Short mmCIF file of C-alpha atoms in Angstrom, two decimals:
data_model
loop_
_atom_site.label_atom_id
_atom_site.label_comp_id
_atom_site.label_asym_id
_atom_site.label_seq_id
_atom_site.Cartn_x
_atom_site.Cartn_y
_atom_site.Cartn_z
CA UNK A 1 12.52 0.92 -17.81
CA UNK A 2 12.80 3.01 -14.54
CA UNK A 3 15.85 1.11 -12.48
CA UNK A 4 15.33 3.58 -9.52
CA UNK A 5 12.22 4.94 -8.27
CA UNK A 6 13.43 6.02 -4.58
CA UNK A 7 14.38 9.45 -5.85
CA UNK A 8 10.68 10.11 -7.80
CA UNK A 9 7.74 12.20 -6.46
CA UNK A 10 5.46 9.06 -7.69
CA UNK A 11 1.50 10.15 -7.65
CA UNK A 12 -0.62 7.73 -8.52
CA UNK A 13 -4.80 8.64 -9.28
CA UNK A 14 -7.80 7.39 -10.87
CA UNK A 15 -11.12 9.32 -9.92
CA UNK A 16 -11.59 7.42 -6.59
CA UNK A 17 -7.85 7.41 -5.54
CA UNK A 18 -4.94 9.44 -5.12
CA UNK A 19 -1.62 7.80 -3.79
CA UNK A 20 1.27 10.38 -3.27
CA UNK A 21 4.39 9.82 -1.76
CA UNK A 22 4.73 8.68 2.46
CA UNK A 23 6.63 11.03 4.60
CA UNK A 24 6.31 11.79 8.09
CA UNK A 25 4.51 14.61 7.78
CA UNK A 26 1.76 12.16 7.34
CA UNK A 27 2.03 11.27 10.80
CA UNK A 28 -1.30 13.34 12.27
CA UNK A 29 -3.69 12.38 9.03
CA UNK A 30 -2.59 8.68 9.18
CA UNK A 31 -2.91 8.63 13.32
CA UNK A 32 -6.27 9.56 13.22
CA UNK A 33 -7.56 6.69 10.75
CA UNK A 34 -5.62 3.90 12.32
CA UNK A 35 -7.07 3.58 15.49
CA UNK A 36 -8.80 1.15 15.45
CA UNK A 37 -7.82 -2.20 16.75
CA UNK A 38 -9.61 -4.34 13.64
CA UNK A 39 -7.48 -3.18 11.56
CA UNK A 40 -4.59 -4.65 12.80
CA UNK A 41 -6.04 -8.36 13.77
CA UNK A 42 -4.05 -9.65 10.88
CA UNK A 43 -1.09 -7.56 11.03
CA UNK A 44 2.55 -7.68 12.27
CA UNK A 45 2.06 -4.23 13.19
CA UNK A 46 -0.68 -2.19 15.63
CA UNK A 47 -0.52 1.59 14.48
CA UNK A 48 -2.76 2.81 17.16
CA UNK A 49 0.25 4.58 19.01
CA UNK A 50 2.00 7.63 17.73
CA UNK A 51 5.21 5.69 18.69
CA UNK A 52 4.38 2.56 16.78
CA UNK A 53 2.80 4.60 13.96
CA UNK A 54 5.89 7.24 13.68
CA UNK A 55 8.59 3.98 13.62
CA UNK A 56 6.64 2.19 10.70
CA UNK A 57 6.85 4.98 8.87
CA UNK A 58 10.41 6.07 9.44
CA UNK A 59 11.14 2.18 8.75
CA UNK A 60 9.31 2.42 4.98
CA UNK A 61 10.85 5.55 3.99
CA UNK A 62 14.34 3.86 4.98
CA UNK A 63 13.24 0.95 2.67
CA UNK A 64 12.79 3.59 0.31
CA UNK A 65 15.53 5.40 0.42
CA UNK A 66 17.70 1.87 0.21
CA UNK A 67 15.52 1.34 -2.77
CA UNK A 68 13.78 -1.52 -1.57
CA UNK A 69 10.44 -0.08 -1.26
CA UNK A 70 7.80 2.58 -2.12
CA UNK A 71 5.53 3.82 0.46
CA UNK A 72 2.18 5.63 -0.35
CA UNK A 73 -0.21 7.21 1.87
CA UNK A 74 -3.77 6.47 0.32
CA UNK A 75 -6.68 9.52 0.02
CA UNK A 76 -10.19 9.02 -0.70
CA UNK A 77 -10.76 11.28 -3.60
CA UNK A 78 -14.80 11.70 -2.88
CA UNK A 79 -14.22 11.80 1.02
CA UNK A 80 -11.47 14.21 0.49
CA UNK A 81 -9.63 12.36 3.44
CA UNK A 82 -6.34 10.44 4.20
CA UNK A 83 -7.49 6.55 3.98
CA UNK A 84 -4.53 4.60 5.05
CA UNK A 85 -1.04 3.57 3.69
CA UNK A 86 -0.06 1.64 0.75
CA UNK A 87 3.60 0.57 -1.00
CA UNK A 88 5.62 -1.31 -3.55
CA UNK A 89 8.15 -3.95 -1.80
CA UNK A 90 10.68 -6.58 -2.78
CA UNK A 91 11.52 -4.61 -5.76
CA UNK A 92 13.37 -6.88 -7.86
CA UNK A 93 14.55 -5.03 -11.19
CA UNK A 94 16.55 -8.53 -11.79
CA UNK A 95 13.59 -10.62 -12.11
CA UNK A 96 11.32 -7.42 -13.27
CA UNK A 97 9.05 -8.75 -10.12
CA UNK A 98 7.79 -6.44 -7.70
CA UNK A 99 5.09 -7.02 -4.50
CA UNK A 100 2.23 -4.44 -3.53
CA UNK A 101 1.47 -5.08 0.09
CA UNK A 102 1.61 -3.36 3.51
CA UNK A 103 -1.77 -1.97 3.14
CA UNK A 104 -4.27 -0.38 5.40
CA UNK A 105 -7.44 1.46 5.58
CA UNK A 106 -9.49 2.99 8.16
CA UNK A 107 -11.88 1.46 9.06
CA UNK A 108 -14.29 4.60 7.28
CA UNK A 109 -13.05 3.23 4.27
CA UNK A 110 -12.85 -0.38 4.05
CA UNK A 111 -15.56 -2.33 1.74
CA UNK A 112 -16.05 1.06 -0.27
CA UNK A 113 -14.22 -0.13 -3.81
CA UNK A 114 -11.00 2.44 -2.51
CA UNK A 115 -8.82 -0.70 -1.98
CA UNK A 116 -9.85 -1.99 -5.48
CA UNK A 117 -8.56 0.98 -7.03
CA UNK A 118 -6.06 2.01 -4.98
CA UNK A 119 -4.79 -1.77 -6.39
CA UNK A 120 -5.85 -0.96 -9.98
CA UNK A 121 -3.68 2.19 -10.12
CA UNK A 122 -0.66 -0.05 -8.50
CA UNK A 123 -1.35 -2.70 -10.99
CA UNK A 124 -1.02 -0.40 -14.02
CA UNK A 125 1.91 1.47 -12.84
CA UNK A 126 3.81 -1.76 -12.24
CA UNK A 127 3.07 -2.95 -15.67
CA UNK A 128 3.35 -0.06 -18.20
CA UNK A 129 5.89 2.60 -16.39
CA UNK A 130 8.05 0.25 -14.21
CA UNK A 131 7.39 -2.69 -16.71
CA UNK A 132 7.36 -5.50 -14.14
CA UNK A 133 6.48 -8.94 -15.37
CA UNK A 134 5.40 -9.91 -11.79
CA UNK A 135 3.06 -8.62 -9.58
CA UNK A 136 2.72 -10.09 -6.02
CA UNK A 137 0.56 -10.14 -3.09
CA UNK A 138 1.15 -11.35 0.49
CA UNK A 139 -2.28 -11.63 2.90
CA UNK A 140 -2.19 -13.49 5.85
CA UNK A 141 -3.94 -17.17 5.36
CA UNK A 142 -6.54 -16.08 7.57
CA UNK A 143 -7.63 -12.72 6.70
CA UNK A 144 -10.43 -13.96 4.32
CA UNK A 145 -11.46 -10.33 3.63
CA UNK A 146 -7.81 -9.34 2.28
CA UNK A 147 -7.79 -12.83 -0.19
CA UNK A 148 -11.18 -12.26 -1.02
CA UNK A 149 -10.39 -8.74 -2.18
CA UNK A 150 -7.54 -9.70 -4.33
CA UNK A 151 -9.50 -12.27 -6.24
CA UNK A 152 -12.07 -9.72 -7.01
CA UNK A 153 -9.35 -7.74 -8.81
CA UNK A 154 -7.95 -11.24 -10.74
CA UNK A 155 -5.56 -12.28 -8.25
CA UNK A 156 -4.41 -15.98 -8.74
CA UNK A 157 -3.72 -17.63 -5.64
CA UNK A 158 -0.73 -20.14 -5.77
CA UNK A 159 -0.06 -21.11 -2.25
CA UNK A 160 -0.33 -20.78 1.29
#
């Protein structure tokens, strides 16, 4: 079992998806799909300033870098374009539990099957390379789109 992932070049692909590693120089692709407002209705953060954008990604790779987190940036394979932002949180080697959350997509890109995989790929990794026995998920209670998603993929939901 991998007890530290901070220090890995982690790519992660099916034929729809490719997730590969967050790093500021992200910035300008990322910027340009998170500008609209929708996307953050149900979010603690609004990405549609440089400034805001810029912070929440010097904030993940922090996370990362304390181990606490892995942040991806997400790319549409058959769009050949930057989609959004992905990661692993609240690793917990302890309890071989770890959460896949902070995610979003342009708005391009939502309700196109690229969240599903971009979950699938997360899903597998967890399991067979990390070998988690816990997977999580955290939507807001009223994002109905986001819980709707994750029961698609076999999510069970056990409270609000």
């Amino acid at each position: 079992m991998i007890q530290e992932i901070s220090n890995l070049s982690i790519f992660l692909e099916d034929e729809t998806v490719l997730l590969k590693p967050l790093s500021q120089e992200h910035l300008e692709e990322l910027f340009l799909v998170s500008q609209h407002e929708e996307i953050w209705k149900y979010s603690t953060n609004n990405l549609t300033t440089k400034e805001a954008l810029e912070e929440f990604i010097s904030v993940a790779l922090a996370e990362r870098k304390a181990g606490g987190s892995y942040p991806f940036v997400i790319c549409d394979k058959k769009k050949k374009a930057t989609a959004g932002s992905t990661r692993y949180g609240n690793i917990s080697w302890k309890d071989k539990r770890i959460e896949i959350g902070w995610t979003w997509l342009g708005v391009d890109f939502q309700r196109t099957g690229l969240n599903r995989a971009c979950k699938h790929v997360l899903l597998k990794y967890a399991f067979e390379s990390l070998e988690m026995e816990r997977v999580e998920f955290k939507t807001d209670v009223l994002n109905q789109q986001a819980r709707q998603a994750l029961l698609k993929i076999g999510a069970k939901e056990e409270g609000v």
